[in-house]
C-alpha cells in the first residue's frame, strides 16, 4: 500500500505512523509518502486525518507500477530528459572501460561529431576474473570529470561495490548499477538517498519481478529518478553472450512507469550483431540505448569482442534515425 500524507503531518508523527504500519517513510520537500508491504490494505483509523490518498497494489512493484502512476516518469539528466512527455530515445555510448586520457578523448570526439550528450565509461569493472583489468578506479572518474568540464557531456559510470559509491555519485551525472550489483542492497539504498539519476541493470539471473523490486529499493529511499536497463539474461543459449529479453521489455513498458534503456552490446557480446539488434530495439519505442564503442576495439582492455569501432557506430547511428521517427521518437 502507498499512503500519501497531507501537509498537516510533521516528520515525527509521519515516522510514528510508518512504524505503526511497518512501512518505509519518504519525507522530503517533494514527497510525504509511506509505503508498506502490498499485503497490507489498511491503516489505523486514528491516522485518517493525515492521509490524502492511499493506493493498494497487487505486488511489491509499487512506486514503479503504472497502476500507481499511469505516465512514464520523467528523468532529467541536467539538460537532457527522458520519459515523461519527452519522446526522446537517448543514445549513451563510450567504451566499456576508460583506459587512458588519449582513448577517452577520442571517444569524446565521436560524441561531439554526432551531437550526442551522454558519455559512458566504466572505472570500477566487475570482472569475472580477479586477474583481468579491474579499471582505473578513482583516477578514471577524475578523467571523466575533466572530459565533462571540457565538452559539457553528461557522464555515466558504474558502481561495483559500496566502497566507492560516494565517489561515483560525486563524479558522474548518472550512476550505473551493473548486472552483478543489482542485488547489492547497500548500493541500492545509498543511491536512493541522493537524487542523481540511477541506471539499474537487470541481473542476468533475475526475473522481472526481482528486477523491478530492486528499483523499488532505490525509489523507496526517496530517489524516483530510476532508469531500468535490460542487458540480456542467461539462458541455455551459448552462441551469443546473453539473450536480450525483448518480451520482458514489453512487460516493463506495460506495467512499470520507469524509462527503459536497452544495452545491446552486453546482450549480444559480439559486435557483428549489435547494429541489427539495436535497430530492432529502437523499433520498440524505448527511452534509450547503451552501446559500447571504442577507437580500436581489438585492443580494448575489457569486452573487446562486442565494442563497435567508430565507423561501425556511425553507420548504425544513421540507420536508427528513420526507425526512431517511425515510432515517433527523437534520437538524441
Ligand atoms: C558494463 O556496462 O560495462 C557492464 C559491466 O555491464 P553489465 O553490468 O551489464 O555486465
Ligand atoms: Mn562492458
Short mmCIF file of C-alpha atoms and ligand atoms in Angstrom, two decimals:
data_model
loop_
_atom_site.label_atom_id
_atom_site.label_comp_id
_atom_site.label_asym_id
_atom_site.label_seq_id
_atom_site.Cartn_x
_atom_site.Cartn_y
_atom_site.Cartn_z
CA UNK A 1 0.00 0.00 0.00
CA UNK A 2 1.21 3.52 -0.78
CA UNK A 3 -0.10 6.21 1.56
CA UNK A 4 0.13 9.88 0.55
CA UNK A 5 0.34 12.07 3.64
CA UNK A 6 -1.02 15.58 3.76
CA UNK A 7 0.73 18.79 4.84
CA UNK A 8 -0.70 18.62 8.37
CA UNK A 9 1.65 15.89 9.47
CA UNK A 10 5.08 16.62 10.90
CA UNK A 11 8.10 14.36 10.43
CA UNK A 12 7.88 12.89 13.89
CA UNK A 13 4.23 11.82 13.52
CA UNK A 14 4.89 10.59 9.99
CA UNK A 15 7.66 8.41 11.36
CA UNK A 16 5.39 7.06 14.12
CA UNK A 17 2.73 6.30 11.50
CA UNK A 18 5.23 4.45 9.33
CA UNK A 19 6.40 2.39 12.34
CA UNK A 20 2.79 1.54 13.18
CA UNK A 21 2.17 0.08 9.71
CA UNK A 22 5.73 -1.30 9.36
CA UNK A 23 6.23 0.85 6.33
CA UNK A 24 9.02 2.88 4.75
CA UNK A 25 8.76 6.64 5.04
CA UNK A 26 9.77 9.14 2.38
CA UNK A 27 9.61 12.62 3.86
CA UNK A 28 11.15 15.40 1.81
CA UNK A 29 10.21 18.65 0.04
CA UNK A 30 8.50 16.81 -2.82
CA UNK A 31 7.04 13.68 -1.23
CA UNK A 32 5.48 12.67 2.03
CA UNK A 33 4.74 9.01 1.47
CA UNK A 34 4.58 5.77 3.42
CA UNK A 35 4.99 2.50 1.54
CA UNK A 36 4.01 -0.74 3.26
CA UNK A 37 4.07 -4.32 2.06
CA UNK A 38 1.50 -4.79 -0.70
CA UNK A 39 -0.13 -7.43 1.52
CA UNK A 40 -1.39 -4.64 3.81
CA UNK A 41 -4.52 -2.84 2.73
CA UNK A 42 -5.46 -0.84 5.80
CA UNK A 43 -4.08 1.50 8.48
CA UNK A 44 -5.39 2.60 11.91
CA UNK A 45 -8.39 4.98 11.60
CA UNK A 46 -6.74 7.43 14.00
CA UNK A 47 -4.33 8.37 11.19
CA UNK A 48 -7.13 9.20 8.73
CA UNK A 49 -6.67 12.94 9.31
CA UNK A 50 -3.15 12.75 7.90
CA UNK A 51 -3.98 10.79 4.76
CA UNK A 52 -4.58 12.44 1.41
CA UNK A 53 -4.95 9.30 -0.62
CA UNK A 54 -3.98 5.65 -0.44
CA UNK A 55 -3.34 3.04 -3.11
CA UNK A 56 -3.45 -0.74 -2.82
CA UNK A 57 -1.16 -2.51 -5.26
CA UNK A 58 -1.13 -6.10 -6.45
CA UNK A 59 2.51 -6.84 -5.67
CA UNK A 60 5.59 -5.18 -4.18
CA UNK A 61 6.13 -3.45 -7.51
CA UNK A 62 4.51 -0.31 -6.11
CA UNK A 63 6.21 3.07 -6.70
CA UNK A 64 7.38 1.74 -10.09
CA UNK A 65 3.97 0.48 -11.21
CA UNK A 66 1.68 2.01 -13.83
CA UNK A 67 -1.21 1.13 -11.55
CA UNK A 68 0.16 3.81 -9.17
CA UNK A 69 1.48 6.32 -11.74
CA UNK A 70 -0.04 5.99 -15.18
CA UNK A 71 2.55 8.01 -17.10
CA UNK A 72 6.19 7.15 -17.55
CA UNK A 73 8.24 9.10 -15.04
CA UNK A 74 10.33 11.94 -16.38
CA UNK A 75 14.02 11.62 -15.58
CA UNK A 76 16.17 14.73 -16.04
CA UNK A 77 19.89 14.38 -16.57
CA UNK A 78 20.91 18.04 -16.31
CA UNK A 79 19.81 19.50 -19.68
CA UNK A 80 18.59 16.18 -21.12
CA UNK A 81 15.35 14.39 -20.32
CA UNK A 82 13.82 11.01 -20.98
CA UNK A 83 10.39 9.62 -20.16
CA UNK A 84 7.53 11.97 -19.28
CA UNK A 85 6.34 13.90 -22.32
CA UNK A 86 9.79 13.97 -23.91
CA UNK A 87 9.58 11.26 -26.62
CA UNK A 88 13.37 11.01 -26.53
CA UNK A 89 15.49 7.96 -27.20
CA UNK A 90 18.80 8.79 -25.57
CA UNK A 91 21.92 7.31 -27.15
CA UNK A 92 24.54 6.64 -24.50
CA UNK A 93 27.89 5.48 -25.82
CA UNK A 94 31.55 5.13 -24.97
CA UNK A 95 33.99 2.39 -24.15
CA UNK A 96 33.44 -0.48 -21.74
CA UNK A 97 36.36 0.85 -19.65
CA UNK A 98 38.18 4.15 -19.60
CA UNK A 99 41.77 3.12 -20.37
CA UNK A 100 43.69 6.37 -20.89
CA UNK A 101 43.20 10.09 -21.44
CA UNK A 102 44.02 9.62 -25.10
CA UNK A 103 41.40 6.88 -25.56
CA UNK A 104 38.60 8.79 -23.81
CA UNK A 105 39.41 12.00 -25.70
CA UNK A 106 38.93 10.09 -28.98
CA UNK A 107 35.59 8.78 -27.70
CA UNK A 108 34.56 12.31 -26.74
CA UNK A 109 35.36 13.33 -30.33
CA UNK A 110 32.88 10.76 -31.66
CA UNK A 111 30.10 12.05 -29.41
CA UNK A 112 30.86 15.63 -30.38
CA UNK A 113 30.80 14.81 -34.09
CA UNK A 114 27.35 13.18 -33.78
CA UNK A 115 25.94 15.78 -31.40
CA UNK A 116 25.48 13.25 -28.59
CA UNK A 117 25.23 14.26 -24.95
CA UNK A 118 26.00 11.28 -22.74
CA UNK A 119 29.35 9.53 -22.41
CA UNK A 120 29.70 6.17 -20.69
CA UNK A 121 32.87 4.51 -19.44
CA UNK A 122 33.49 2.10 -16.59
CA UNK A 123 36.12 2.88 -13.94
CA UNK A 124 35.36 0.11 -11.42
CA UNK A 125 34.89 -3.00 -13.52
CA UNK A 126 33.00 -6.03 -12.19
CA UNK A 127 35.21 -8.57 -13.97
CA UNK A 128 34.60 -12.29 -13.86
CA UNK A 129 38.29 -12.97 -13.16
CA UNK A 130 40.37 -11.22 -10.47
CA UNK A 131 43.35 -11.35 -12.88
CA UNK A 132 41.69 -9.27 -15.63
CA UNK A 133 41.92 -5.47 -15.88
CA UNK A 134 39.84 -4.06 -13.00
CA UNK A 135 39.54 -0.48 -14.24
CA UNK A 136 41.32 2.81 -13.49
CA UNK A 137 39.20 3.47 -10.39
CA UNK A 138 39.13 7.00 -8.97
CA UNK A 139 41.79 8.16 -11.46
CA UNK A 140 39.38 7.22 -14.26
CA UNK A 141 36.47 9.03 -12.63
CA UNK A 142 38.56 12.20 -12.41
CA UNK A 143 39.49 11.94 -16.10
CA UNK A 144 35.81 11.56 -16.98
CA UNK A 145 35.02 14.59 -14.90
CA UNK A 146 37.65 16.59 -16.83
CA UNK A 147 36.01 15.47 -20.09
CA UNK A 148 32.67 16.69 -18.79
CA UNK A 149 34.16 20.07 -17.96
CA UNK A 150 35.72 20.34 -21.41
CA UNK A 151 32.84 19.07 -23.58
CA UNK A 152 29.74 19.56 -21.41
CA UNK A 153 28.68 15.90 -21.69
CA UNK A 154 26.75 14.03 -19.05
CA UNK A 155 28.84 11.20 -17.67
CA UNK A 156 27.67 7.73 -16.68
CA UNK A 157 29.87 5.23 -14.88
CA UNK A 158 29.16 2.23 -12.77
CA UNK A 159 29.41 1.47 -9.09
CA UNK A 160 30.60 -2.06 -8.40
CA UNK A 161 30.52 -2.17 -4.61
CA UNK A 162 29.79 0.17 -1.73
CA UNK A 163 33.50 1.05 -1.18
CA UNK A 164 33.36 3.70 -3.93
CA UNK A 165 29.65 4.57 -4.15
CA UNK A 166 30.28 8.13 -2.87
CA UNK A 167 32.98 8.77 -5.48
CA UNK A 168 30.77 7.58 -8.34
CA UNK A 169 27.92 9.77 -7.06
CA UNK A 170 30.29 12.75 -6.83
CA UNK A 171 31.88 12.50 -10.29
CA UNK A 172 29.03 11.29 -12.53
CA UNK A 173 25.65 12.56 -13.74
CA UNK A 174 24.05 9.11 -13.97
CA UNK A 175 25.05 6.31 -11.63
CA UNK A 176 25.07 2.90 -13.27
CA UNK A 177 24.40 -0.15 -11.13
CA UNK A 178 25.69 -3.16 -13.03
CA UNK A 179 24.02 -6.51 -13.53
CA UNK A 180 26.19 -8.19 -10.89
CA UNK A 181 25.41 -5.46 -8.34
CA UNK A 182 21.64 -5.47 -8.87
CA UNK A 183 21.13 -7.28 -5.57
CA UNK A 184 23.57 -5.17 -3.55
CA UNK A 185 21.18 -3.52 -1.13
CA UNK A 186 23.94 -1.26 0.25
CA UNK A 187 24.39 0.29 -3.22
CA UNK A 188 20.65 0.41 -3.91
CA UNK A 189 19.99 2.22 -0.63
CA UNK A 190 22.92 4.65 -0.93
CA UNK A 191 21.97 5.66 -4.47
CA UNK A 192 18.37 6.00 -3.28
CA UNK A 193 19.39 8.57 -0.66
CA UNK A 194 20.61 11.10 -3.23
CA UNK A 195 18.81 12.41 -6.28
CA UNK A 196 21.06 11.90 -9.32
CA UNK A 197 19.53 9.51 -11.87
CA UNK A 198 20.35 5.83 -11.40
CA UNK A 199 20.52 3.40 -14.31
CA UNK A 200 19.79 -0.02 -12.87
CA UNK A 201 20.81 -3.01 -14.97
CA UNK A 202 18.91 -6.26 -14.75
CA UNK A 203 20.87 -9.08 -13.13
CA UNK A 204 21.33 -11.78 -15.76
CA UNK A 205 19.79 -14.38 -13.45
CA UNK A 206 16.90 -12.22 -12.22
CA UNK A 207 13.28 -12.34 -13.24
CA UNK A 208 11.30 -9.20 -13.97
CA UNK A 209 9.68 -9.06 -10.53
CA UNK A 210 13.10 -9.19 -8.82
CA UNK A 211 14.47 -6.60 -11.24
CA UNK A 212 11.74 -4.05 -10.61
CA UNK A 213 11.78 -4.73 -6.89
CA UNK A 214 15.48 -3.79 -6.90
CA UNK A 215 14.36 -0.47 -8.40
CA UNK A 216 11.83 -0.19 -5.54
CA UNK A 217 14.74 -0.35 -3.07
CA UNK A 218 16.16 2.83 -4.64
CA UNK A 219 12.81 4.57 -5.03
CA UNK A 220 11.61 3.82 -1.52
CA UNK A 221 14.66 5.68 -0.15
CA UNK A 222 13.31 8.79 -1.90
CA UNK A 223 15.05 8.84 -5.29
CA UNK A 224 12.46 8.41 -8.03
CA UNK A 225 14.96 9.06 -10.85
CA UNK A 226 15.45 5.45 -11.78
CA UNK A 227 16.00 4.11 -15.29
CA UNK A 228 15.68 0.39 -15.99
CA UNK A 229 18.23 -1.25 -18.27
CA UNK A 230 17.64 -4.62 -19.95
CA UNK A 231 21.04 -6.07 -20.89
CA UNK A 232 20.32 -9.73 -21.52
CA UNK A 233 19.68 -12.72 -19.31
CA UNK A 234 21.39 -16.10 -19.15
CA UNK A 235 19.58 -18.88 -20.98
CA UNK A 236 20.66 -22.28 -22.34
CA UNK A 237 21.95 -20.49 -25.48
CA UNK A 238 25.73 -20.13 -25.65
CA UNK A 239 26.30 -18.82 -29.19
CA UNK A 240 25.51 -15.30 -28.03
CA UNK A 241 26.78 -13.86 -24.72
CA UNK A 242 23.31 -13.41 -23.22
CA UNK A 243 19.71 -13.38 -24.51
CA UNK A 244 18.12 -9.94 -24.76
CA UNK A 245 14.67 -10.28 -23.23
CA UNK A 246 12.51 -8.16 -25.53
CA UNK A 247 9.34 -9.81 -24.22
CA UNK A 248 10.48 -8.54 -20.83
CA UNK A 249 10.84 -5.05 -22.29
CA UNK A 250 7.21 -5.18 -23.42
CA UNK A 251 6.22 -6.22 -19.92
CA UNK A 252 8.20 -3.35 -18.38
CA UNK A 253 6.61 -0.85 -20.78
CA UNK A 254 3.14 -2.07 -19.97
CA UNK A 255 3.36 -2.46 -16.21
CA UNK A 256 6.03 -0.08 -14.93
CA UNK A 257 6.31 3.70 -15.03
CA UNK A 258 10.11 3.86 -15.37
CA UNK A 259 12.05 4.82 -18.52
CA UNK A 260 13.68 1.83 -20.21
CA UNK A 261 17.13 1.69 -21.77
CA UNK A 262 18.43 -1.25 -23.77
CA UNK A 263 22.03 -2.41 -23.77
CA UNK A 264 22.53 -4.49 -26.89
CA UNK A 265 26.33 -4.68 -26.52
CA UNK A 266 26.42 -6.86 -23.41
CA UNK A 267 23.42 -8.89 -24.57
CA UNK A 268 24.95 -9.85 -27.90
CA UNK A 269 28.60 -9.98 -26.86
CA UNK A 270 29.79 -9.74 -30.48
CA UNK A 271 29.97 -6.53 -32.46
CA UNK A 272 28.63 -8.14 -35.66
CA UNK A 273 25.15 -8.48 -34.10
CA UNK A 274 24.89 -5.15 -32.30
CA UNK A 275 23.60 -2.93 -35.18
CA UNK A 276 20.74 -5.30 -36.15
CA UNK A 277 19.74 -5.88 -32.58
CA UNK A 278 19.82 -2.16 -31.83
CA UNK A 279 17.58 -1.40 -34.83
CA UNK A 280 15.09 -3.98 -33.53
CA UNK A 281 15.15 -2.37 -30.07
CA UNK A 282 14.63 1.16 -31.37
CA UNK A 283 11.55 -0.05 -33.22
CA UNK A 284 10.01 -0.92 -29.83
CA UNK A 285 9.89 2.77 -28.90
CA UNK A 286 12.28 2.82 -25.97
CA UNK A 287 13.76 5.63 -23.89
CA UNK A 288 17.40 4.98 -24.60
CA UNK A 289 20.28 2.81 -25.65
CA UNK A 290 23.60 1.94 -24.12
CA UNK A 291 26.14 0.90 -26.76
CA UNK A 292 29.82 0.25 -26.25
CA UNK A 293 32.16 1.94 -28.74
CA UNK A 294 35.95 2.13 -28.77
CA UNK A 295 38.56 3.73 -31.04
CA UNK A 296 40.21 0.34 -31.51
CA UNK A 297 38.04 -2.47 -30.11
CA UNK A 298 40.64 -5.15 -30.80
CA UNK A 299 42.92 -3.53 -28.22
CA UNK A 300 40.18 -2.89 -25.64
CA UNK A 301 41.08 -3.95 -22.10
CA UNK A 302 37.57 -5.30 -21.43
CA UNK A 303 34.71 -6.54 -23.62
CA UNK A 304 36.83 -6.33 -26.78
CA UNK A 305 34.59 -8.58 -28.88
CA UNK A 306 31.41 -6.50 -28.55
CA UNK A 307 32.53 -2.88 -28.90
CA UNK A 308 31.85 -1.07 -32.17
CA UNK A 309 34.60 0.90 -33.85
CA UNK A 310 33.68 4.48 -34.75
CA UNK A 311 32.82 3.72 -38.36
CA UNK A 312 30.50 0.87 -37.34
CA UNK A 313 28.94 3.10 -34.71
CA UNK A 314 28.32 5.98 -37.11
CA UNK A 315 26.76 3.67 -39.72
CA UNK A 316 24.50 2.14 -37.15
CA UNK A 317 23.58 5.54 -35.70
CA UNK A 318 22.42 6.98 -39.04
CA UNK A 319 20.32 3.85 -39.71
CA UNK A 320 18.50 4.34 -36.39
CA UNK A 321 17.20 7.83 -37.16
CA UNK A 322 14.38 6.84 -39.58
CA UNK A 323 13.36 3.90 -37.36
CA UNK A 324 13.12 6.22 -34.39
CA UNK A 325 10.99 8.67 -36.39
CA UNK A 326 8.63 5.88 -37.46
CA UNK A 327 7.82 5.16 -33.80
CA UNK A 328 7.54 8.89 -33.02
CA UNK A 329 10.71 9.13 -31.01
CA UNK A 330 13.63 11.57 -31.32
CA UNK A 331 17.08 10.06 -31.25
CA UNK A 332 19.20 12.37 -29.15
C1 LIG B 1 29.21 -2.60 -18.47
O1 LIG B 1 28.27 -1.82 -18.69
O2 LIG B 1 30.36 -2.44 -18.94
C2 LIG B 1 28.93 -3.83 -17.69
C3 LIG B 1 29.87 -4.45 -17.00
O3 LIG B 1 27.66 -4.24 -17.81
P1 LIG B 1 26.81 -5.37 -17.03
O4 LIG B 1 26.74 -4.95 -15.62
O5 LIG B 1 25.50 -5.34 -17.75
O6 LIG B 1 27.53 -6.70 -17.22
MN1 LIG B 2 31.33 -3.80 -20.86
#
